[in-house]
PDB file of C-alpha atoms in Angstrom:
ATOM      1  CA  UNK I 363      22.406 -12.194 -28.483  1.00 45.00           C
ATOM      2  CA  UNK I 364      23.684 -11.238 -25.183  1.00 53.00           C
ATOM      3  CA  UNK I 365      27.331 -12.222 -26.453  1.00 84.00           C
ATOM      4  CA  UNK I 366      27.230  -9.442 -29.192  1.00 86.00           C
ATOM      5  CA  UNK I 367      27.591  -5.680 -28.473  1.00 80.00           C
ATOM      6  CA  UNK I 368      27.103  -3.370 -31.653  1.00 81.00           C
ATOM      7  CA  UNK I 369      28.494   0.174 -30.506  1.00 82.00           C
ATOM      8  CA  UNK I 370      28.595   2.671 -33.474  1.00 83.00           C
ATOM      9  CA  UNK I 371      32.409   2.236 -34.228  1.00 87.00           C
ATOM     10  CA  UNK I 372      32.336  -1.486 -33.774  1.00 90.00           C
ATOM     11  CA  UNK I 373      30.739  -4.999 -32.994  1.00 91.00           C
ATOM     12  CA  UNK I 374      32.550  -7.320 -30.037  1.00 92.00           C
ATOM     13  CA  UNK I 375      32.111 -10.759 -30.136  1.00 93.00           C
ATOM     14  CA  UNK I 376      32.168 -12.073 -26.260  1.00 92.00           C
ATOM     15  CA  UNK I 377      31.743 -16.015 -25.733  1.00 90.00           C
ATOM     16  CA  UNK I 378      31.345 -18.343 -29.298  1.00 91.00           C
ATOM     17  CA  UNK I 379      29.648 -16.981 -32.149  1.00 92.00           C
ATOM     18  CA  UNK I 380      28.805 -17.174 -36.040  1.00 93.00           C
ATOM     19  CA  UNK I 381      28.258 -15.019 -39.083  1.00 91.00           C
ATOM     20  CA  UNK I 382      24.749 -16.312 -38.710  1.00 91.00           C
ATOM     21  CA  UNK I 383      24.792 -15.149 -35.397  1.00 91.00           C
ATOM     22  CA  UNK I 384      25.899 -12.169 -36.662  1.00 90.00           C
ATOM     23  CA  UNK I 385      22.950 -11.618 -39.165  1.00 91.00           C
ATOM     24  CA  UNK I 386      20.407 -12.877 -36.681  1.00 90.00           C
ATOM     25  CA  UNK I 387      21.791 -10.115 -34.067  1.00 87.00           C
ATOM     26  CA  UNK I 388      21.838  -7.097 -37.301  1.00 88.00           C
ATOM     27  CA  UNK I 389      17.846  -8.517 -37.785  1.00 87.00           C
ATOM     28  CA  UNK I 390      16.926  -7.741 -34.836  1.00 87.00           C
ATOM     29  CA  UNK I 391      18.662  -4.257 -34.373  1.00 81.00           C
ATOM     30  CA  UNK I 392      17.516  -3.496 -37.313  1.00 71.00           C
ATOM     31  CA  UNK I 393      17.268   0.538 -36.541  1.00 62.00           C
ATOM     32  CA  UNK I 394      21.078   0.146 -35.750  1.00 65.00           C
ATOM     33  CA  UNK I 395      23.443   1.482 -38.586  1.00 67.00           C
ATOM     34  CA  UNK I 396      24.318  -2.379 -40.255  1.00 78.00           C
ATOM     35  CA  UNK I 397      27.186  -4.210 -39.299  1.00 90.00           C
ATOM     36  CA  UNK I 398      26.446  -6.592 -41.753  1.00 92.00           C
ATOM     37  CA  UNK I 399      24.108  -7.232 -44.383  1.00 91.00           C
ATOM     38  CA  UNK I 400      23.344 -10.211 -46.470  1.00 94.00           C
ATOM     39  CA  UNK I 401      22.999  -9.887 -50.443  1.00 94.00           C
ATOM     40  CA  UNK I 402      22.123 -12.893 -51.980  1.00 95.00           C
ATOM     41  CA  UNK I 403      24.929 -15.543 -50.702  1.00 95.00           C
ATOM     42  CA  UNK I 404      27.321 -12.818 -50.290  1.00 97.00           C
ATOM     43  CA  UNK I 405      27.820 -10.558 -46.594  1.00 96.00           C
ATOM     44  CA  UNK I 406      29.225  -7.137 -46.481  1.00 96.00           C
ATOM     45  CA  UNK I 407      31.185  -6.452 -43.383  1.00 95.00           C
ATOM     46  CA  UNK I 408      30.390  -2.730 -42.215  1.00 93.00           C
ATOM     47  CA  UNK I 409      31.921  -2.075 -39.162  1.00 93.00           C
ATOM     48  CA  UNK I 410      34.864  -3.673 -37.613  1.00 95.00           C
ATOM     49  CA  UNK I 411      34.567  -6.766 -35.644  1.00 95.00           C
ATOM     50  CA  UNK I 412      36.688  -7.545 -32.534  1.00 96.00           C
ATOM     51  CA  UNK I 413      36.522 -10.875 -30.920  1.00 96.00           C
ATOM     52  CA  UNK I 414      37.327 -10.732 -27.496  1.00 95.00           C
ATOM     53  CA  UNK I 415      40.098 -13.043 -25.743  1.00 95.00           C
ATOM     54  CA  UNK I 416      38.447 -16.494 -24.517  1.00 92.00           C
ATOM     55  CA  UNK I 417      35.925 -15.995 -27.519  1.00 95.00           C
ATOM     56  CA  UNK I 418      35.512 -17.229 -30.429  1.00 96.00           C
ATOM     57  CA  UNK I 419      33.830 -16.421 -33.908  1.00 95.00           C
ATOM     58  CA  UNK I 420      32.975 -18.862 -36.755  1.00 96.00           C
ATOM     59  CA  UNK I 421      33.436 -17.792 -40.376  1.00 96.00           C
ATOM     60  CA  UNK I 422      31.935 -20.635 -42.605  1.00 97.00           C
ATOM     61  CA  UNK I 423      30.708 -20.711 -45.628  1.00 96.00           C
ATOM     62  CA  UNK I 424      27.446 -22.393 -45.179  1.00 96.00           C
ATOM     63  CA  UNK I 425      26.250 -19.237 -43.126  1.00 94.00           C
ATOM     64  CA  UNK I 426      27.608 -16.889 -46.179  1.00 95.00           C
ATOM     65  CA  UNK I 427      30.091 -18.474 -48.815  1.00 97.00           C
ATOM     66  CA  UNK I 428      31.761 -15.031 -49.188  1.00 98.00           C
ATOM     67  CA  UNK I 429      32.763 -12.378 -46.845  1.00 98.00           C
ATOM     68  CA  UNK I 430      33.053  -9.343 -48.240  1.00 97.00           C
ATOM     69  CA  UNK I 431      35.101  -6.111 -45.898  1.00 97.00           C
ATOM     70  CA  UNK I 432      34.356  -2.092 -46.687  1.00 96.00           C
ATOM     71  CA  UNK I 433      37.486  -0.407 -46.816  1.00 93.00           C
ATOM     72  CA  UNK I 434      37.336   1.101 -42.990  1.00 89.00           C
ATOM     73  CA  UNK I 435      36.457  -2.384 -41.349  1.00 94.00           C
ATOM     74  CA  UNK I 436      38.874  -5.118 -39.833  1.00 95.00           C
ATOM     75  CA  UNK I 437      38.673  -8.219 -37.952  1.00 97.00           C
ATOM     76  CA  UNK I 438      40.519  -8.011 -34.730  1.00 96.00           C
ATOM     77  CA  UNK I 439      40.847 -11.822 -33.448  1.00 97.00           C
ATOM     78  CA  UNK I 440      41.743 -11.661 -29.778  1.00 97.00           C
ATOM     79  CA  UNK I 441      40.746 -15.191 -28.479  1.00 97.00           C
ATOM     80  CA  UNK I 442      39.889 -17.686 -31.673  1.00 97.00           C
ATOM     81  CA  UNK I 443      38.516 -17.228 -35.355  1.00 98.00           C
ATOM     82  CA  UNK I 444      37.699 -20.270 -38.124  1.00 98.00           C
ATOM     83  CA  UNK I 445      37.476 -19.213 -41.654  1.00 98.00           C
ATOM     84  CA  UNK I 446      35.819 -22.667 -42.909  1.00 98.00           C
ATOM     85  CA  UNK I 447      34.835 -22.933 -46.441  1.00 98.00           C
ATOM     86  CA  UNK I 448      34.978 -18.651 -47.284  1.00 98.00           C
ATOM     87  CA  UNK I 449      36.291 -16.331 -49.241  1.00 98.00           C
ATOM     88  CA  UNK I 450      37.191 -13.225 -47.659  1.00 98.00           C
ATOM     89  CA  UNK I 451      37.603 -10.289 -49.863  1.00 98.00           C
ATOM     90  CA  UNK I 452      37.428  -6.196 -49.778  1.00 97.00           C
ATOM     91  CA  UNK I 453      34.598  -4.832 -51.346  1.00 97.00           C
ATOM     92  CA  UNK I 454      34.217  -1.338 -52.778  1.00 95.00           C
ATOM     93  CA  UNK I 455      31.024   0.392 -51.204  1.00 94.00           C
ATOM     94  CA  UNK I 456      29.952   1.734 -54.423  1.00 95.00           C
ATOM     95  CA  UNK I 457      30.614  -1.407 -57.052  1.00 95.00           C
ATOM     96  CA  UNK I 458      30.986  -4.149 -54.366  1.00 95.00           C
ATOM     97  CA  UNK I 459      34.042  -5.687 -56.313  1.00 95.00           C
ATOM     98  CA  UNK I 460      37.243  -6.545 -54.562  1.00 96.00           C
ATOM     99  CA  UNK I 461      39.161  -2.967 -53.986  1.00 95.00           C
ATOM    100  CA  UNK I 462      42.620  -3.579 -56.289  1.00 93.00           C
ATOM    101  CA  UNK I 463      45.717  -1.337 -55.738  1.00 89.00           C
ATOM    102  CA  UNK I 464      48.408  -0.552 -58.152  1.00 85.00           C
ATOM    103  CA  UNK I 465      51.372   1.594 -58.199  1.00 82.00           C
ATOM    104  CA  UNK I 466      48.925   4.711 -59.023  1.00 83.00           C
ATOM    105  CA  UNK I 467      46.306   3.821 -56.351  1.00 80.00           C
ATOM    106  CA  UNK I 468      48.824   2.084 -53.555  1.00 78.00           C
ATOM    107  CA  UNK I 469      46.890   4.563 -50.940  1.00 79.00           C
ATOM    108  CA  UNK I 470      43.438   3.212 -51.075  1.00 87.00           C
ATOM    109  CA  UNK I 471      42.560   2.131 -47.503  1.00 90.00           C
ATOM    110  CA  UNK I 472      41.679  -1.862 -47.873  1.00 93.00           C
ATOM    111  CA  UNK I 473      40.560  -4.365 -45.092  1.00 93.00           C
ATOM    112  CA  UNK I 474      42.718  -6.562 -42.722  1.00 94.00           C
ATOM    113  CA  UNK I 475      42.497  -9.243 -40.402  1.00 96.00           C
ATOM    114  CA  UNK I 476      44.668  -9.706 -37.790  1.00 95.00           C
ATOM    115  CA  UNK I 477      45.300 -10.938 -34.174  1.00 96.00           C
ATOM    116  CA  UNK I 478      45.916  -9.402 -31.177  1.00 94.00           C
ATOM    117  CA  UNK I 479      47.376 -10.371 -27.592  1.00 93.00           C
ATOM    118  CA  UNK I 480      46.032 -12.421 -25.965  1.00 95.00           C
ATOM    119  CA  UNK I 481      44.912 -14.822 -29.697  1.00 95.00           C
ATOM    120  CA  UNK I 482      44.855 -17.932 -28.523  1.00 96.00           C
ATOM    121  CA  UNK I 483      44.190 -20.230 -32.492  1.00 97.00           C
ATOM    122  CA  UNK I 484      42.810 -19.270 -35.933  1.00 98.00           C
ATOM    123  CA  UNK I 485      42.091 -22.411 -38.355  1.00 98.00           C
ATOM    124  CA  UNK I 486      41.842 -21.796 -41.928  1.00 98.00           C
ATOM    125  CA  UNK I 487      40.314 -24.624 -44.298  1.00 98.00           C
ATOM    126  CA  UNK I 488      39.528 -24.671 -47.626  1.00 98.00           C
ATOM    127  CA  UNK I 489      39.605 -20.426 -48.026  1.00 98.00           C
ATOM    128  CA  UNK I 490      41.018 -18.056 -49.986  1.00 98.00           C
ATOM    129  CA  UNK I 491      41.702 -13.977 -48.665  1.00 97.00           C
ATOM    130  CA  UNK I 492      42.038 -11.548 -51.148  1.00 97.00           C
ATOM    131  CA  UNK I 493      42.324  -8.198 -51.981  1.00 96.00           C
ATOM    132  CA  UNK I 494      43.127  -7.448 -48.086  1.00 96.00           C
ATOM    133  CA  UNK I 495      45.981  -4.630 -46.879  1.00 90.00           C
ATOM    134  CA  UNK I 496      47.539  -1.898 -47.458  1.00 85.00           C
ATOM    135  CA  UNK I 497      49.569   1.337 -47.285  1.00 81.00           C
ATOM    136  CA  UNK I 498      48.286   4.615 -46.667  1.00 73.00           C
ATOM    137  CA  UNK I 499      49.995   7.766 -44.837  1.00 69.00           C
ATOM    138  CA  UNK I 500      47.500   7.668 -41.901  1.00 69.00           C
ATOM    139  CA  UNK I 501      47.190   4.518 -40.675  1.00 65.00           C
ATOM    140  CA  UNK I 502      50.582   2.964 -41.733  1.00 67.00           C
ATOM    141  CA  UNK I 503      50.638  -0.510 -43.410  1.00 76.00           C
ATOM    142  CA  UNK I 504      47.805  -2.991 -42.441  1.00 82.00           C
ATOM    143  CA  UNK I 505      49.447  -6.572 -44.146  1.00 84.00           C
ATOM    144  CA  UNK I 506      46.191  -8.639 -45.515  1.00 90.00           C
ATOM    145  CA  UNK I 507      46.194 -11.465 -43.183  1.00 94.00           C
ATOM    146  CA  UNK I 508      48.511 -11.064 -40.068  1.00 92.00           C
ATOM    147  CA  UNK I 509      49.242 -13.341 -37.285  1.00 95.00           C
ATOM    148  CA  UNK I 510      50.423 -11.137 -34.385  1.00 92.00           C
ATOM    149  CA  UNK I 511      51.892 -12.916 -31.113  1.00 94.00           C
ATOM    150  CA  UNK I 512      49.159 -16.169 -32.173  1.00 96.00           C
ATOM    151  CA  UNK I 513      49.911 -19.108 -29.345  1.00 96.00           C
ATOM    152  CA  UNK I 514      48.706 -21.616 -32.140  1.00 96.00           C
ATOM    153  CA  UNK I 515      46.823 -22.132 -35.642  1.00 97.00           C
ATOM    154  CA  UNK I 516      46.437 -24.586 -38.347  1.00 97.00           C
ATOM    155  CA  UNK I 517      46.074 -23.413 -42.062  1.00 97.00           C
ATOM    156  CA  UNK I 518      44.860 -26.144 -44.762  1.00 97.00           C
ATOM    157  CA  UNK I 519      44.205 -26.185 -48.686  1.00 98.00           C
ATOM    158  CA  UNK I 520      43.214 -22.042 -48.759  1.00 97.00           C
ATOM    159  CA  UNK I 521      44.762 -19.358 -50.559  1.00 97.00           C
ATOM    160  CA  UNK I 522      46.120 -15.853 -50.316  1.00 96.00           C
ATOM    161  CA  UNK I 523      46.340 -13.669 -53.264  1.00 95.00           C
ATOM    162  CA  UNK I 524      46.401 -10.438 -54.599  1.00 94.00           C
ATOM    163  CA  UNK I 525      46.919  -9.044 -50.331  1.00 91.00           C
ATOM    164  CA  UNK I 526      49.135  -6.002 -50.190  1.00 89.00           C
ATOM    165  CA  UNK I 527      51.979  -8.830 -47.813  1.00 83.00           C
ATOM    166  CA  UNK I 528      49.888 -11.703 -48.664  1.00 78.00           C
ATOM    167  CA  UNK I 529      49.881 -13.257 -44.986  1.00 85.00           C
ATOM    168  CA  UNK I 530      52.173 -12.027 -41.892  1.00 85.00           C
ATOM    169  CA  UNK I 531      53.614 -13.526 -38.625  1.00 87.00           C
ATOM    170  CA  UNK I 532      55.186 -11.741 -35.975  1.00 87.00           C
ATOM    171  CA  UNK I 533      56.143 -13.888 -32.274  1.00 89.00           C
ATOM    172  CA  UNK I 534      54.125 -16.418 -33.718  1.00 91.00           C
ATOM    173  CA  UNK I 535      54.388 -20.005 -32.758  1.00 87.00           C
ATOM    174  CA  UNK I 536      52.677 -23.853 -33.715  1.00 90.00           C
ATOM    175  CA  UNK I 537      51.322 -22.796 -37.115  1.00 90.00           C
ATOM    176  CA  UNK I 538      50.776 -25.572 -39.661  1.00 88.00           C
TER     177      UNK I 538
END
């Protein structure tokens, strides 16, 4: 798709887009390192994402009923995200299961999702984020789910558990 650029330290999402989308465009680039990959009903995240201001990017179950991040990726919402029916969760590159932290391991790197200046709305229905943030030396603390200077968003029936600040607003306004 014209609307997706895959450079090697990232994928940018520019006008409205889906995870199928997403797969469809990782098909067809197939010589490209993955960005995603599809196992079973699950997708693993590989790379970043960053959706651009005045796009959007759909996250919905019936495209991939769980979203699984690598420790080094993030999703950088800029312009407008749904998380419809999905779990989003970090994923371990060599097991695949959720990356957990403790007071022994508190310095694993683990996924995030946040937004950005200009995001414009992120709706959340019927999800559940886990397993997201952290604290390491290097890169600081990355909360699980933040909302960063978000103009608006709605968040219904969808949990946040086991994040290293569960979810995060900063100059955030008209969230419900």
């Amino acid at each position: 798709s014209a609307q997706i650029y895959g450079r090697s330290d990232r994928v940018v999402i520019d006008q409205e887009e889906s995870l199928s989308s997403l797969l469809q465009y990782q098909a067809a680039n197939e010589s490209s390192v993955p960005s995603i990959e599809k196992i079973g009903k699950v997708c693993y995240l590989h790379k970043p994402i960053h959706i651009s201001a005045q796009s959007t990017l759909r996250f919905e179950g019936k495209d991939c009923p769980e979203l699984r991040l690598y420790p080094n990726s993030y999703i950088r919402i800029a312009g407008k995200a749904y998380f419809m029916d999905i779990k989003v969760t970090s994923a371990d590159p060599l097991t695949k299961a959720p990356i957990q932290i403790s007071r022994e391991t508190h310095n694993k790197v683990r996924p995030h999702i946040y937004t950005d200046v200009p995001a414009e709305y992120v709706h959340i229905e019927n999800s559940e984020f886990s397993y997201l943030g952290s604290f390491t030396g290097e890169k600081g603390s990355t909360w699980g789910v933040s909302f960063w200077h978000l103009k608006s968003g709605y968040v219904n029936n969808s949990k946040f558990h086991h994040n290293y600040f569960g979810i995060y607003t900063w100059e955030t306004k008209n969230v419900t």
